[in-house]
Coordinates of C-alpha atoms in Angstrom, one line a residue:
M1 CA 2.6 50.6 55.5
K2 CA 2.9 51.7 51.9
Q3 CA 6.3 49.9 51.6
S4 CA 4.8 46.7 53.0
R5 CA 1.9 46.9 50.5
K6 CA 4.3 47.3 47.6
Q7 CA 6.3 44.3 48.8
K8 CA 3.1 42.3 49.1
N9 CA 2.1 43.3 45.6
F10 CA 5.5 42.4 44.3
M11 CA 5.5 39.0 45.9
Q12 CA 2.0 38.3 44.5
L13 CA 3.2 39.3 41.0
L14 CA 6.3 37.2 41.4
I15 CA 4.2 34.2 42.5
L16 CA 1.8 34.7 39.6
N17 CA 4.6 34.8 37.0
L18 CA 6.1 31.7 38.6
I19 CA 2.8 29.9 38.3
I20 CA 2.5 30.9 34.6
I21 CA 6.1 29.7 33.9
L22 CA 5.5 26.4 35.7
T23 CA 2.2 25.9 33.8
I24 CA 3.9 26.5 30.4
I25 CA 6.7 24.0 31.4
A26 CA 4.1 21.5 32.5
C27 CA 2.3 21.8 29.2
F28 CA 5.5 21.1 27.3
I29 CA 6.2 18.1 29.5
Y30 CA 2.7 16.8 29.0
L31 CA 2.8 17.3 25.3
G32 CA 6.2 15.8 25.1
R33 CA 4.9 12.6 26.7
Y34 CA 2.9 11.7 23.7
K35 CA 3.9 11.5 20.0
V36 CA 1.7 11.5 17.0
V37 CA 1.9 8.9 14.3
V38 CA 0.3 8.9 10.9
V39 CA -1.4 6.0 9.1
D40 CA 0.7 5.0 6.1
N41 CA -1.5 2.5 4.4
I42 CA -5.0 2.7 2.8
A43 CA -6.5 1.2 6.0
I44 CA -5.2 -0.5 9.1
N45 CA -6.9 -2.5 11.8
I46 CA -7.2 -1.1 15.3
R47 CA -7.3 -4.0 17.7
S48 CA -8.3 -4.5 21.3
G49 CA -4.9 -5.6 22.4
P50 CA -1.2 -5.6 21.3
G51 CA -1.3 -8.5 18.8
V52 CA -3.0 -10.0 15.8
S53 CA -4.9 -12.5 18.0
Y54 CA -7.0 -9.6 19.5
D55 CA -10.3 -8.5 18.0
V56 CA -10.5 -5.8 15.4
Q57 CA -12.4 -2.8 16.9
T58 CA -12.3 -0.5 13.9
Q59 CA -10.1 0.8 11.2
A60 CA -8.0 3.9 10.6
K61 CA -7.6 5.3 7.2
K62 CA -4.5 6.6 5.3
G63 CA -3.5 10.0 6.7
D64 CA -5.3 9.7 10.0
H65 CA -3.4 11.1 13.0
L66 CA -3.1 8.8 16.1
T67 CA -1.8 9.9 19.5
V68 CA 0.5 7.3 21.0
L69 CA -0.2 6.6 24.7
S70 CA 2.2 3.6 25.2
K71 CA 4.1 0.9 23.4
K72 CA 4.2 -2.9 24.0
N73 CA 5.9 -5.6 21.8
Q74 CA 6.1 -3.3 18.7
W75 CA 2.5 -2.3 19.1
Y76 CA 1.2 1.2 19.9
N77 CA -1.7 1.9 22.2
V78 CA -3.3 4.9 20.5
R79 CA -6.1 7.4 20.9
L80 CA -8.2 8.0 17.8
S81 CA -9.9 11.3 16.8
D82 CA -13.2 10.2 18.5
N83 CA -11.2 9.7 21.7
S84 CA -11.6 5.9 21.6
T85 CA -8.4 3.9 22.1
G86 CA -6.9 0.7 20.7
W87 CA -3.8 -1.0 19.5
V88 CA -2.0 -0.7 16.1
A89 CA 1.1 -2.3 14.7
S90 CA 4.0 0.1 14.8
W91 CA 5.3 -0.8 11.4
L92 CA 2.1 0.3 9.7
V93 CA 2.4 4.0 10.8
E94 CA 4.9 6.8 10.3
Q95 CA 6.3 9.2 12.8
G96 CA 5.5 12.9 12.7
N97 CA 3.2 15.3 10.9
A98 CA 1.5 14.1 7.7
N99 CA 1.0 17.7 6.5
S100 CA 4.5 19.0 6.6
S101 CA 6.0 21.8 4.5
T102 CA 9.2 20.7 2.9
N103 CA 10.4 23.0 0.1
V104 CA 13.2 20.8 -0.8
D105 CA 14.7 19.5 -4.1
A106 CA 13.7 16.0 -5.4
T107 CA 14.3 13.9 -8.4
V108 CA 11.6 11.8 -10.2
N109 CA 12.7 8.1 -10.0
T110 CA 10.2 6.6 -12.5
N111 CA 9.8 7.3 -16.2
G112 CA 6.2 8.4 -17.1
T113 CA 5.4 9.7 -13.7
K114 CA 2.1 11.7 -13.8
L115 CA 1.9 15.3 -12.5
R116 CA -1.7 15.6 -11.3
E117 CA -4.0 18.5 -10.5
S118 CA -4.5 17.1 -6.9
G119 CA -3.3 14.3 -4.7
S120 CA -5.5 11.6 -6.2
T121 CA -5.2 9.1 -9.1
D122 CA -8.6 10.3 -10.2
S123 CA -7.5 13.9 -10.8
Q124 CA -6.5 15.4 -14.1
V125 CA -3.0 14.7 -15.5
L126 CA -1.1 18.0 -16.0
A127 CA 2.1 16.6 -17.4
T128 CA 4.1 13.4 -17.7
L129 CA 7.6 13.5 -16.2
K130 CA 10.8 11.6 -17.0
N131 CA 13.1 9.6 -14.8
G132 CA 15.7 11.9 -13.3
Q133 CA 13.7 15.1 -13.8
K134 CA 14.2 17.6 -11.0
V135 CA 11.3 19.1 -9.0
T136 CA 10.8 21.2 -5.9
V137 CA 8.6 19.7 -3.2
T138 CA 6.6 22.4 -1.4
L139 CA 4.3 20.1 0.7
E140 CA 3.8 16.5 1.6
Q141 CA 0.3 15.2 2.5
N142 CA -1.1 11.7 2.8
G143 CA 1.5 10.1 0.6
W144 CA 1.4 12.8 -2.1
A145 CA 3.9 15.5 -2.7
Q146 CA 3.0 19.0 -4.0
V147 CA 5.7 20.0 -6.4
E148 CA 6.9 22.8 -8.7
V149 CA 8.2 21.8 -12.1
G150 CA 9.3 24.9 -14.1
K151 CA 6.2 27.1 -14.2
K152 CA 3.8 24.2 -13.4
E153 CA 2.6 23.1 -10.0
G154 CA 0.9 19.8 -9.2
W155 CA 0.9 16.6 -7.2
I156 CA 3.0 13.5 -7.5
N157 CA 2.9 10.2 -5.6
A158 CA 5.7 10.7 -3.0
S159 CA 7.0 7.2 -3.6
L160 CA 8.0 8.2 -7.1
L161 CA 10.4 10.8 -5.8
D162 CA 13.9 10.7 -4.4
V163 CA 14.1 13.6 -2.0
T164 CA 17.2 15.5 -1.0
S165 CA 17.5 18.0 1.8
K166 CA 18.5 21.7 1.4
T167 CA 22.1 20.6 2.2
G168 CA 22.0 18.1 -0.5
T169 CA 22.0 14.9 1.6
N170 CA 19.5 12.2 0.8
T171 CA 16.6 12.1 3.2
A172 CA 14.7 9.2 1.7
T173 CA 13.7 6.7 4.3
T174 CA 12.6 3.1 4.1
T175 CA 9.6 1.7 6.0
K176 CA 9.7 -1.7 7.6
G177 CA 7.4 -4.0 5.7
A178 CA 4.7 -6.1 7.3
T179 CA 6.0 -9.1 9.2
S180 CA 2.6 -10.8 9.4
I181 CA -0.1 -11.4 6.7
A182 CA -2.6 -10.2 9.3
E183 CA -1.3 -6.6 9.1
A184 CA -0.2 -6.5 5.5
T185 CA -1.7 -4.4 2.7
I186 CA -2.1 -6.6 -0.4
V187 CA -3.2 -5.2 -3.8
L188 CA -4.9 -7.7 -6.0
D189 CA -5.3 -7.0 -9.7
P190 CA -8.0 -8.9 -11.7
G191 CA -6.4 -8.7 -15.2
H192 CA -8.3 -6.9 -18.0
G193 CA -11.9 -5.6 -17.7
G194 CA -14.5 -3.4 -19.3
A195 CA -13.8 -3.0 -23.1
D196 CA -10.8 -5.3 -22.7
P197 CA -12.0 -8.9 -22.4
G198 CA -8.5 -10.4 -22.4
A199 CA -8.2 -14.0 -23.7
E200 CA -11.3 -16.1 -24.5
S201 CA -12.2 -19.7 -24.7
T202 CA -12.3 -21.6 -28.0
D203 CA -16.1 -21.4 -28.1
G204 CA -16.1 -17.7 -27.4
K205 CA -18.3 -18.0 -24.3
L206 CA -15.8 -17.4 -21.5
F207 CA -13.6 -14.3 -21.1
E208 CA -10.4 -13.8 -19.1
K209 CA -11.7 -10.6 -17.5
N210 CA -14.6 -12.5 -15.8
M211 CA -12.4 -15.4 -14.6
T212 CA -9.8 -13.1 -13.1
L213 CA -12.4 -11.1 -11.2
S214 CA -14.2 -14.1 -9.7
T215 CA -10.9 -15.6 -8.7
V216 CA -9.7 -12.4 -7.1
K217 CA -12.9 -12.0 -5.0
I218 CA -12.3 -15.4 -3.5
V219 CA -8.6 -14.6 -2.7
K220 CA -9.8 -11.3 -1.2
E221 CA -12.2 -13.0 1.1
K222 CA -9.6 -15.5 2.4
L223 CA -7.0 -12.8 3.0
E224 CA -9.5 -10.5 4.9
K225 CA -10.4 -13.4 7.2
L226 CA -6.7 -13.5 8.2
G227 CA -6.8 -9.7 8.9
A228 CA -5.1 -8.4 5.8
N229 CA -6.0 -5.1 4.3
V230 CA -6.9 -5.9 0.7
V231 CA -7.1 -3.4 -2.1
L232 CA -8.6 -4.3 -5.5
T233 CA -7.6 -2.4 -8.7
R234 CA -11.1 -3.1 -9.9
S235 CA -14.2 -4.7 -8.2
S236 CA -16.5 -4.8 -11.2
D237 CA -16.4 -5.1 -15.0
T238 CA -14.4 -1.9 -15.6
F239 CA -11.2 -1.0 -17.4
V240 CA -8.2 0.3 -15.5
S241 CA -5.1 1.3 -17.5
L242 CA -1.8 -0.5 -16.9
S243 CA -0.1 2.7 -15.6
N244 CA -3.0 3.3 -13.2
I245 CA -2.8 -0.3 -11.9
A246 CA 0.9 0.2 -10.9
E247 CA 0.0 3.6 -9.5
I248 CA -2.7 2.1 -7.3
S249 CA -0.1 -0.3 -5.8
N250 CA 2.5 2.4 -5.3
N251 CA -0.1 4.7 -3.6
A252 CA -1.2 1.9 -1.3
K253 CA 2.4 1.1 -0.4
A254 CA 1.5 -2.5 -0.9
D255 CA 3.4 -5.1 1.0
A256 CA 2.5 -7.4 -1.9
F257 CA 0.9 -6.8 -5.4
I258 CA -0.4 -9.8 -7.4
S259 CA -1.9 -9.5 -10.9
F260 CA -4.1 -12.4 -11.9
H261 CA -4.3 -13.5 -15.6
F262 CA -5.2 -16.5 -17.8
D263 CA -2.9 -17.1 -20.8
S264 CA -3.5 -17.7 -24.5
S265 CA -1.3 -19.4 -27.1
E266 CA -1.0 -18.7 -30.8
N267 CA -2.8 -21.9 -31.6
A268 CA -5.7 -23.4 -29.6
N269 CA -4.9 -26.4 -27.4
E270 CA -1.1 -26.2 -28.0
A271 CA -0.1 -24.9 -24.5
S272 CA -1.2 -25.6 -21.0
G273 CA -0.2 -24.8 -17.4
T274 CA 0.5 -22.0 -15.0
T275 CA 3.5 -19.6 -14.7
T276 CA 4.6 -17.0 -12.1
Y277 CA 6.3 -13.8 -13.3
Y278 CA 8.4 -11.2 -11.5
Y279 CA 10.4 -8.1 -12.7
N280 CA 12.8 -7.2 -10.0
D281 CA 15.3 -9.7 -8.6
A282 CA 14.2 -8.6 -5.1
N283 CA 10.9 -10.2 -5.8
K284 CA 12.2 -13.7 -6.5
N285 CA 11.5 -14.9 -2.9
L286 CA 7.9 -13.8 -3.3
A287 CA 7.6 -15.5 -6.6
A288 CA 9.2 -18.7 -5.2
D289 CA 6.9 -18.8 -2.2
V290 CA 3.6 -18.3 -4.2
N291 CA 4.6 -20.6 -7.1
K292 CA 5.5 -23.4 -4.7
Y293 CA 1.9 -23.7 -3.6
L294 CA 0.5 -23.2 -7.1
A295 CA 2.6 -26.1 -8.2
A296 CA 1.4 -28.2 -5.3
N297 CA -2.3 -27.3 -5.2
L298 CA -3.4 -26.9 -8.9
P299 CA -4.1 -29.8 -11.3
L300 CA -2.4 -28.0 -14.2
Q301 CA 1.3 -28.3 -15.2
N302 CA 3.4 -25.7 -13.4
R303 CA 6.0 -23.9 -15.6
G304 CA 7.9 -22.3 -12.7
Y305 CA 8.7 -18.7 -12.0
E306 CA 10.7 -16.4 -14.3
F307 CA 11.4 -12.8 -15.2
A308 CA 9.0 -10.8 -17.4
D309 CA 8.9 -7.2 -18.5
Y310 CA 5.2 -6.5 -17.9
Q311 CA 4.3 -2.8 -17.4
V312 CA 2.3 -3.5 -14.2
L313 CA 5.5 -5.1 -12.7
R314 CA 8.1 -2.7 -14.3
E315 CA 6.4 0.5 -13.0
N316 CA 5.6 -1.1 -9.6
K317 CA 7.8 0.0 -6.7
R318 CA 6.3 -2.6 -4.4
P319 CA 6.9 -6.4 -4.2
A320 CA 4.9 -7.6 -7.3
L321 CA 4.0 -10.7 -9.2
L322 CA 1.9 -11.5 -12.3
L323 CA 0.3 -15.0 -12.4
E324 CA -0.8 -16.8 -15.5
L325 CA -3.1 -19.5 -14.2
G326 CA -4.0 -21.6 -17.2
Y327 CA -4.7 -21.2 -20.9
M328 CA -8.1 -19.8 -22.0
N329 CA -7.8 -21.4 -25.5
N330 CA -6.9 -24.8 -24.1
D331 CA -10.2 -26.7 -23.7
S332 CA -8.7 -28.9 -20.9
D333 CA -7.4 -26.0 -19.0
V334 CA -10.7 -24.1 -19.3
A335 CA -12.6 -27.1 -17.9
S336 CA -10.8 -26.3 -14.7
I337 CA -10.5 -22.5 -14.9
K338 CA -14.3 -22.0 -15.1
T339 CA -15.0 -23.9 -11.9
K340 CA -15.2 -22.4 -8.4
A341 CA -13.3 -25.4 -7.1
Y342 CA -10.3 -24.4 -9.2
Q343 CA -10.5 -20.8 -8.3
K344 CA -10.7 -21.7 -4.6
K345 CA -7.5 -23.8 -5.1
I346 CA -5.8 -20.8 -6.6
A347 CA -6.9 -18.7 -3.6
T348 CA -5.7 -21.3 -1.1
A349 CA -2.3 -21.5 -2.9
V350 CA -1.8 -17.7 -3.1
V351 CA -2.7 -17.2 0.6
A352 CA -0.4 -20.0 1.6
G353 CA 2.5 -18.5 -0.4
L354 CA 1.9 -15.1 1.1
K355 CA 1.9 -16.6 4.6
D356 CA 5.3 -18.0 3.9
Y357 CA 6.5 -14.8 2.4
F358 CA 5.5 -12.7 5.5
K359 CA 7.1 -15.1 8.0

């Protein structure tokens, strides 16, 4: 009788252990069914179906974790933090954990890179680093890298680092850009602002900073109607430094950056027209696409597209252009520049060029 009871207890214990083991295995299988992706842009649209023709339900912000439930036609069906579900373009998110410890070596790839107190362009600058300077990355979070530089510790925009693994092999990855304007992140820069008025009209009544801002707001509205995520370097009469403008574009991982300006010549009324500028040869296609529509849509002479060594382009790691859209000290140009009709034509041309670029 005692032997039988012992055998019974043994069998119960064995069954209990087996249930525990199977439960653990089932948990791993369940967890393995799903992967987590991290939002890699300032904001992305969550849609009701797998395509840009579906309604936008809400937006997810940079750094948000989304659980992937299924995939269809390069779109993920995801669960958000509030347990709602929707669809997101796969090329706008990254795989894995956004808060990962790295502790690897890296090299600064841009001269003048700012080491900041925290992972934000608004935080205090602790030091300015040189191109090629070595750092140790201790943490990556929401597009920023926490690094050690000698005895200092701070944060750097992760896109400004070339990271190598502990074995010394390069681990830098490239992210597929947007293939549709509807899912692109586009940074628009209204040139000048605040204490920097830019160029002015011959009568001193019109300032470049105001013309660029009103133009950009029209462009923004048109792009957002097409589903694009639009980031402005400024939305009011404020001053933003040239280095911070490029940093905003890099942080946003912009699919396209466009800086809007109106030119000025040494002598009044001696120059007229529009010009498109790029810095990297890789951006020639973007320049050609946008300039083609500026030439076709605007009443002013088009001077074509060409290389220029502007800081907002030189320090920009994203596809970038600078547009000069007429001369502020040319009375004939200003007669167009100051009108909403002309600014709307600029917006129409820029949007058409971006549509071609993202095809």
